[in-house]
PDB file of C-alpha atoms in Angstrom:
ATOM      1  CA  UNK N   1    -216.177-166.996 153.407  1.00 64.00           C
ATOM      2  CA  UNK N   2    -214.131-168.963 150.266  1.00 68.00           C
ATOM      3  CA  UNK N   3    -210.965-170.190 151.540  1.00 68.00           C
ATOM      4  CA  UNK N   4    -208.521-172.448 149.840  1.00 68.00           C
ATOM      5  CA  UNK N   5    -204.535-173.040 150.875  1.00 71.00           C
ATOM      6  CA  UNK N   6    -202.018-175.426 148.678  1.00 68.00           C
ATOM      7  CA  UNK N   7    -199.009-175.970 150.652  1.00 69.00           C
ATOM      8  CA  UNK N   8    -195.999-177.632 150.217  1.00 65.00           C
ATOM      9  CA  UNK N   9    -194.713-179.960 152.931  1.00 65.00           C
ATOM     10  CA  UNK N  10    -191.472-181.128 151.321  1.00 65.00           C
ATOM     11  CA  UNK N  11    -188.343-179.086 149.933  1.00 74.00           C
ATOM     12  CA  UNK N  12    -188.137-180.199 145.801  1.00 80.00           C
ATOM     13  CA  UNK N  13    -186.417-178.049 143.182  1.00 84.00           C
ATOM     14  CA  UNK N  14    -188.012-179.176 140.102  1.00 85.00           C
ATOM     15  CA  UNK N  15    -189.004-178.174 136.310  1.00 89.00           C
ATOM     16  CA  UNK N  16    -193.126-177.079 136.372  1.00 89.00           C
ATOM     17  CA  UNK N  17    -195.159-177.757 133.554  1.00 91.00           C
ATOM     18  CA  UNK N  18    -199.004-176.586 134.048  1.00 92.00           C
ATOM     19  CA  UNK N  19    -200.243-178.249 136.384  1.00 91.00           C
ATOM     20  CA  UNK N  20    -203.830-178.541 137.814  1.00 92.00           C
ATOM     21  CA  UNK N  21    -204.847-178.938 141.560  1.00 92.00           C
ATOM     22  CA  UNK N  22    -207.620-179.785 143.060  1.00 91.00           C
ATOM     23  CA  UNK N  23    -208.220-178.698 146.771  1.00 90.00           C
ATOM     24  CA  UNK N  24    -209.974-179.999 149.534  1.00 91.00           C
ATOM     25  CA  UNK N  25    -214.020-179.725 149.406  1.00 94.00           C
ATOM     26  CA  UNK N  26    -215.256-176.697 152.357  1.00 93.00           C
ATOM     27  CA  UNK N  27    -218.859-176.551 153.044  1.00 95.00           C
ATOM     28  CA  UNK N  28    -220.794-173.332 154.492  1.00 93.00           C
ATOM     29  CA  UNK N  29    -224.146-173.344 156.017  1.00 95.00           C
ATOM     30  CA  UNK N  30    -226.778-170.879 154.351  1.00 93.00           C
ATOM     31  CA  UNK N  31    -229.170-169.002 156.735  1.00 93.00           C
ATOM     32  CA  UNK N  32    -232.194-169.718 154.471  1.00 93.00           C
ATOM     33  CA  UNK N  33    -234.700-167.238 155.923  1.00 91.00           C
ATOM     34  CA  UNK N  34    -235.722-165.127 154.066  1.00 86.00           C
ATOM     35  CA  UNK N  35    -233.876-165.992 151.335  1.00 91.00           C
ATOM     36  CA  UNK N  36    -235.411-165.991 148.323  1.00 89.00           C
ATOM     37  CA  UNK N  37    -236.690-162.378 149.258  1.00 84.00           C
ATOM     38  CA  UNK N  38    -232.972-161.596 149.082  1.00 85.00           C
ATOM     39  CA  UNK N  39    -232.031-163.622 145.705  1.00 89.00           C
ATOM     40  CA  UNK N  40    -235.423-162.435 144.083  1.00 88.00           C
ATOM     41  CA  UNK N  41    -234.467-158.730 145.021  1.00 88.00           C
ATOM     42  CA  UNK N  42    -230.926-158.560 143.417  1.00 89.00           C
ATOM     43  CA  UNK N  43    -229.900-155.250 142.873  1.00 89.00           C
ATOM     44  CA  UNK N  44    -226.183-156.191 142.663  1.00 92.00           C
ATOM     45  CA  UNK N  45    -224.006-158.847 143.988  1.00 94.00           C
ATOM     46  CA  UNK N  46    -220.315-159.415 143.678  1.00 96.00           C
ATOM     47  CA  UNK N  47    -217.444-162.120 145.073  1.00 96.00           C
ATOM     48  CA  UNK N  48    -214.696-160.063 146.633  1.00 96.00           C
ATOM     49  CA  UNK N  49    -211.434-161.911 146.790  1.00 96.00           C
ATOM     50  CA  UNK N  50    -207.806-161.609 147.336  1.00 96.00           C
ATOM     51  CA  UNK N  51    -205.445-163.997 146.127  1.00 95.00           C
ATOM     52  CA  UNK N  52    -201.762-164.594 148.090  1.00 96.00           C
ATOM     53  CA  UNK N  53    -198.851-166.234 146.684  1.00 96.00           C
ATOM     54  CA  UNK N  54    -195.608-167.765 147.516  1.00 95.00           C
ATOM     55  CA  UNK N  55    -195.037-169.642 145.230  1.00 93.00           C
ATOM     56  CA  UNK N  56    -192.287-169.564 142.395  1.00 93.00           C
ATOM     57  CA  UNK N  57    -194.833-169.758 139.247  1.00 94.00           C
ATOM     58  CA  UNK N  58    -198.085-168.250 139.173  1.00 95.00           C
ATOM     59  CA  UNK N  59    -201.378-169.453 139.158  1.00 95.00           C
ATOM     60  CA  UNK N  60    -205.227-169.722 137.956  1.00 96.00           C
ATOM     61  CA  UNK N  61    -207.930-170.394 139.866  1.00 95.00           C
ATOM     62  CA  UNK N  62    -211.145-171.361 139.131  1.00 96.00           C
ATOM     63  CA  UNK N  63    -214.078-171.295 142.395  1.00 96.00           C
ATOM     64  CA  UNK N  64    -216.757-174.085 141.956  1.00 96.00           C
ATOM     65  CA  UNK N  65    -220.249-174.029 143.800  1.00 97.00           C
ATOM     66  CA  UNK N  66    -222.665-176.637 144.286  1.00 97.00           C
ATOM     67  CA  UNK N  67    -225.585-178.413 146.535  1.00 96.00           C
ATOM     68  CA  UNK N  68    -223.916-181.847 145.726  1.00 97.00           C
ATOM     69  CA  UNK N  69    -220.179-182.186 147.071  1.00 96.00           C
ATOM     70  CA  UNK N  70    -220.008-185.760 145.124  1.00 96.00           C
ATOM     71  CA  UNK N  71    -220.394-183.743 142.112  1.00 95.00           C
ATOM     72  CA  UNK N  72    -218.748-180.296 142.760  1.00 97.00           C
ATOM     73  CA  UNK N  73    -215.864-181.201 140.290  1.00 95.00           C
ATOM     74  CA  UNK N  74    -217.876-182.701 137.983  1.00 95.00           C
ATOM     75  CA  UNK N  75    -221.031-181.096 137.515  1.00 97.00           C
ATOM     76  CA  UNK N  76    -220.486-177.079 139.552  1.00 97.00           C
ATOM     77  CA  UNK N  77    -224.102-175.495 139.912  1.00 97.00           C
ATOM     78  CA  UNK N  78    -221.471-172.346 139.345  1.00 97.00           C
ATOM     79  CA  UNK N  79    -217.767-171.563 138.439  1.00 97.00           C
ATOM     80  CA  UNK N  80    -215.872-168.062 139.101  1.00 96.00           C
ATOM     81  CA  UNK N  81    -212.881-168.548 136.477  1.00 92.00           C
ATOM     82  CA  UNK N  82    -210.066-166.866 135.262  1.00 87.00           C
ATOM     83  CA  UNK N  83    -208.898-165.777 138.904  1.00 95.00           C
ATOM     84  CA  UNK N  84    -205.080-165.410 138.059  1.00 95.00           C
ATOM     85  CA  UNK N  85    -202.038-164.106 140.299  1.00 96.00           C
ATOM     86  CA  UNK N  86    -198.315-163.388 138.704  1.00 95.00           C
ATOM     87  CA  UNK N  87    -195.358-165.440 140.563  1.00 94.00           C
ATOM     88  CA  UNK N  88    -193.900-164.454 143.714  1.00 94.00           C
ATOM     89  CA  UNK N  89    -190.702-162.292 143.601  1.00 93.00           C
ATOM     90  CA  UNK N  90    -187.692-164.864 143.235  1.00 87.00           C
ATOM     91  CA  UNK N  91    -183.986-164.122 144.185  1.00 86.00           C
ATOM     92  CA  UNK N  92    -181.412-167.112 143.511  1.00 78.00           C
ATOM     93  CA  UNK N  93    -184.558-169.711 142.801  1.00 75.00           C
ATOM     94  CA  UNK N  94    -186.089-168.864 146.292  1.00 78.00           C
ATOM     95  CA  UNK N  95    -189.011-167.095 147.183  1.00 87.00           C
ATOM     96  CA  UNK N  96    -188.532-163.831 148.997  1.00 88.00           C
ATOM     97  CA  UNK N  97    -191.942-162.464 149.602  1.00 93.00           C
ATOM     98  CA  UNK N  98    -195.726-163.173 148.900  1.00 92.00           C
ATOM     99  CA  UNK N  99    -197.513-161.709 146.104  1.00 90.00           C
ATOM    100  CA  UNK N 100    -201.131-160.908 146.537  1.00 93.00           C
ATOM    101  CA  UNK N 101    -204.050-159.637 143.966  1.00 93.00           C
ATOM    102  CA  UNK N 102    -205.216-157.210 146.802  1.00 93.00           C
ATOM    103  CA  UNK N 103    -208.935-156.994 146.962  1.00 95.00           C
ATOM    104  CA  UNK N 104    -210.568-157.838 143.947  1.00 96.00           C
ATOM    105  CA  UNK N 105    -214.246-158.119 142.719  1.00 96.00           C
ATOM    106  CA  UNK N 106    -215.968-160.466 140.013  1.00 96.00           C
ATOM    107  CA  UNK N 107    -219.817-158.897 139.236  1.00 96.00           C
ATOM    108  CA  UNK N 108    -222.394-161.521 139.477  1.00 95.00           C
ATOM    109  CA  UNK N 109    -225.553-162.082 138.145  1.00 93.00           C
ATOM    110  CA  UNK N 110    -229.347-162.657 139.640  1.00 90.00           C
ATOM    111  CA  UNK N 111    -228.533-166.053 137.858  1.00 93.00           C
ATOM    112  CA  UNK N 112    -225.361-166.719 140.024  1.00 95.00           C
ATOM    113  CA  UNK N 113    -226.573-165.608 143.269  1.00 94.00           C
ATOM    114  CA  UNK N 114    -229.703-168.384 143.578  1.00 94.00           C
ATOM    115  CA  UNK N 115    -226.559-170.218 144.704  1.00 95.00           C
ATOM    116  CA  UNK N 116    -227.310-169.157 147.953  1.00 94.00           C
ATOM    117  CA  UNK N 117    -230.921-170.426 148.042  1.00 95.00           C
ATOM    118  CA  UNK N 118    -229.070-174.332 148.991  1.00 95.00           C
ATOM    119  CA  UNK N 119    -228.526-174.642 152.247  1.00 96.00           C
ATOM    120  CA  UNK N 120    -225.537-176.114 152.288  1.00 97.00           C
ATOM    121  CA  UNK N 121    -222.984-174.949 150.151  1.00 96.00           C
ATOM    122  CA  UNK N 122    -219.891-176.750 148.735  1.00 97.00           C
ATOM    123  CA  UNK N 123    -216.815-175.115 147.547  1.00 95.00           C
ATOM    124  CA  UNK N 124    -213.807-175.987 145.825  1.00 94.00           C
ATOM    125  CA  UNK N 125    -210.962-174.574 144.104  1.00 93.00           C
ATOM    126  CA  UNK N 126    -209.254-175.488 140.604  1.00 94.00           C
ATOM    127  CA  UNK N 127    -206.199-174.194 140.465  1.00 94.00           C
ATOM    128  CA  UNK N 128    -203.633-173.852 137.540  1.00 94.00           C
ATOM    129  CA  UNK N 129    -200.326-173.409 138.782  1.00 94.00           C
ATOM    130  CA  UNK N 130    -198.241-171.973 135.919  1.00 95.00           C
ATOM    131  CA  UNK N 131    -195.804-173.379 133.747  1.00 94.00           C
ATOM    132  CA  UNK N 132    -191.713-172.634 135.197  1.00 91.00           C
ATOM    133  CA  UNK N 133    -190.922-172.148 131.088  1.00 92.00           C
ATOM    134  CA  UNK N 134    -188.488-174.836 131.505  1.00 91.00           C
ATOM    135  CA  UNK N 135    -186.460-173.687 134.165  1.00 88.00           C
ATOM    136  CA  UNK N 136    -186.084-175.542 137.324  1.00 87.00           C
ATOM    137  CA  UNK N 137    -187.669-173.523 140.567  1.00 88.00           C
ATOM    138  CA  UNK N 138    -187.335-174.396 144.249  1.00 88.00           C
ATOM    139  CA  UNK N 139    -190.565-175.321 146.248  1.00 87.00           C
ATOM    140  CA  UNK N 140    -190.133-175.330 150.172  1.00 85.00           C
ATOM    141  CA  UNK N 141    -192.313-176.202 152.983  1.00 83.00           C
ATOM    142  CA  UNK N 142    -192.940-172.120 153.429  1.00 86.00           C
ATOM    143  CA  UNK N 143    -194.330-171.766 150.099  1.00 90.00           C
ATOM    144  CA  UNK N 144    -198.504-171.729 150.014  1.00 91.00           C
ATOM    145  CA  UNK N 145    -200.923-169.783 147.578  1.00 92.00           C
ATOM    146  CA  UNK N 146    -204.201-168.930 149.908  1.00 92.00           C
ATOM    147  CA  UNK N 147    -207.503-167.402 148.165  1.00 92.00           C
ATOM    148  CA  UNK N 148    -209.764-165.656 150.625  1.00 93.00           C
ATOM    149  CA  UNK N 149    -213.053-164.372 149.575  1.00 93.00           C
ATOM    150  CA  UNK N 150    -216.395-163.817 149.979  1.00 93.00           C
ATOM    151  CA  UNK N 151    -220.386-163.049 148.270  1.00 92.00           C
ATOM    152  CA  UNK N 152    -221.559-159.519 148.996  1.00 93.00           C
ATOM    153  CA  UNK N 153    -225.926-159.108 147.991  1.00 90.00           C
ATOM    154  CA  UNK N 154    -226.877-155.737 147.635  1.00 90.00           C
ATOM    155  CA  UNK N 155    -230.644-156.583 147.346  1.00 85.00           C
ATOM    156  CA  UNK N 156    -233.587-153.853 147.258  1.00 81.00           C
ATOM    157  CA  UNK N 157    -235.471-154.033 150.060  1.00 75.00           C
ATOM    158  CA  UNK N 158    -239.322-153.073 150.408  1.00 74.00           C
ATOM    159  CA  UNK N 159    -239.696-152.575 154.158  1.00 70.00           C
ATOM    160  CA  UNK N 160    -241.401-156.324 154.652  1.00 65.00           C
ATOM    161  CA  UNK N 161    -240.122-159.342 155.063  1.00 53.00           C
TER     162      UNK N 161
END
């Protein structure tokens, strides 16, 4: 699974101009039996993800993959961009409720998916939050964006492995 939380710990109301985050590096362990039977066999593969936000501004978010967690913002082995997700509904400059993508998918390629032949995997997320347009917005302790996702292979399978 991708996972990635910004949260903010103090209560600031504040003007927003774009502004870029980096998070917090997560690594996953890749079973690597077998593996390059499954990446060689692509038939289709796809990240599924669902983006949740409470926050007052949007926000774009770009997924970076790499062997090398020294050089995962540097030099990605592979970027998912262009993940976006409107503003949370606002009612006297505080957020009321989340907003969420629901479940979304982003085809990728044979190309893409040899990601998974390292067997550890770094991730990181590049996120965008969105300009306020000048207008001053209240951030509180509650207020978080979270992405959640994940890499389904659909790979054809010959009845050996």
């Amino acid at each position: 699974y991708i996972t990635g939380t910004v949260r903010i710990d103090a209560p600031v109301e504040m003007i927003i101009p774009q502004t870029p985050i980096e998070t917090d590096i997560e690594s996953e362990e890749i079973d690597q039996e077998d593996i390059d039977k499954i990446t060689d066999h692509v038939v289709e593969a796809r990240l599924i993800y669902n983006v949740t936000n409470h926050l007052p501004v949007g926000a774009t978010v770009s997924l970076l993959f790499s062997a090398d967690s020294a050089t995962l913002y540097t030099n990605p082995q592979l970027v998912i961009d262009d993940i976006s997700v409107d503003a949370a509904p606002v009612v006297a400059s505080i957020v009321v409720d989340t907003l969420s993508t629901g479940e979304q998918s982003i085809i990728l390629d044979s190309a893409d998916i040899q990601i998974l032949k390292n067997a550890k995997l770094y991730i990181g997320q590049e996120m965008f939050l969105h300009s306020s347009n000048g207008q001053p917005v209240k951030l509180t302790k509650d207020d978080f964006i979270t992405v959640v996702g994940r890499i389904e292979v659909e790979y054809r399978f010959d009845g050996e492995f």
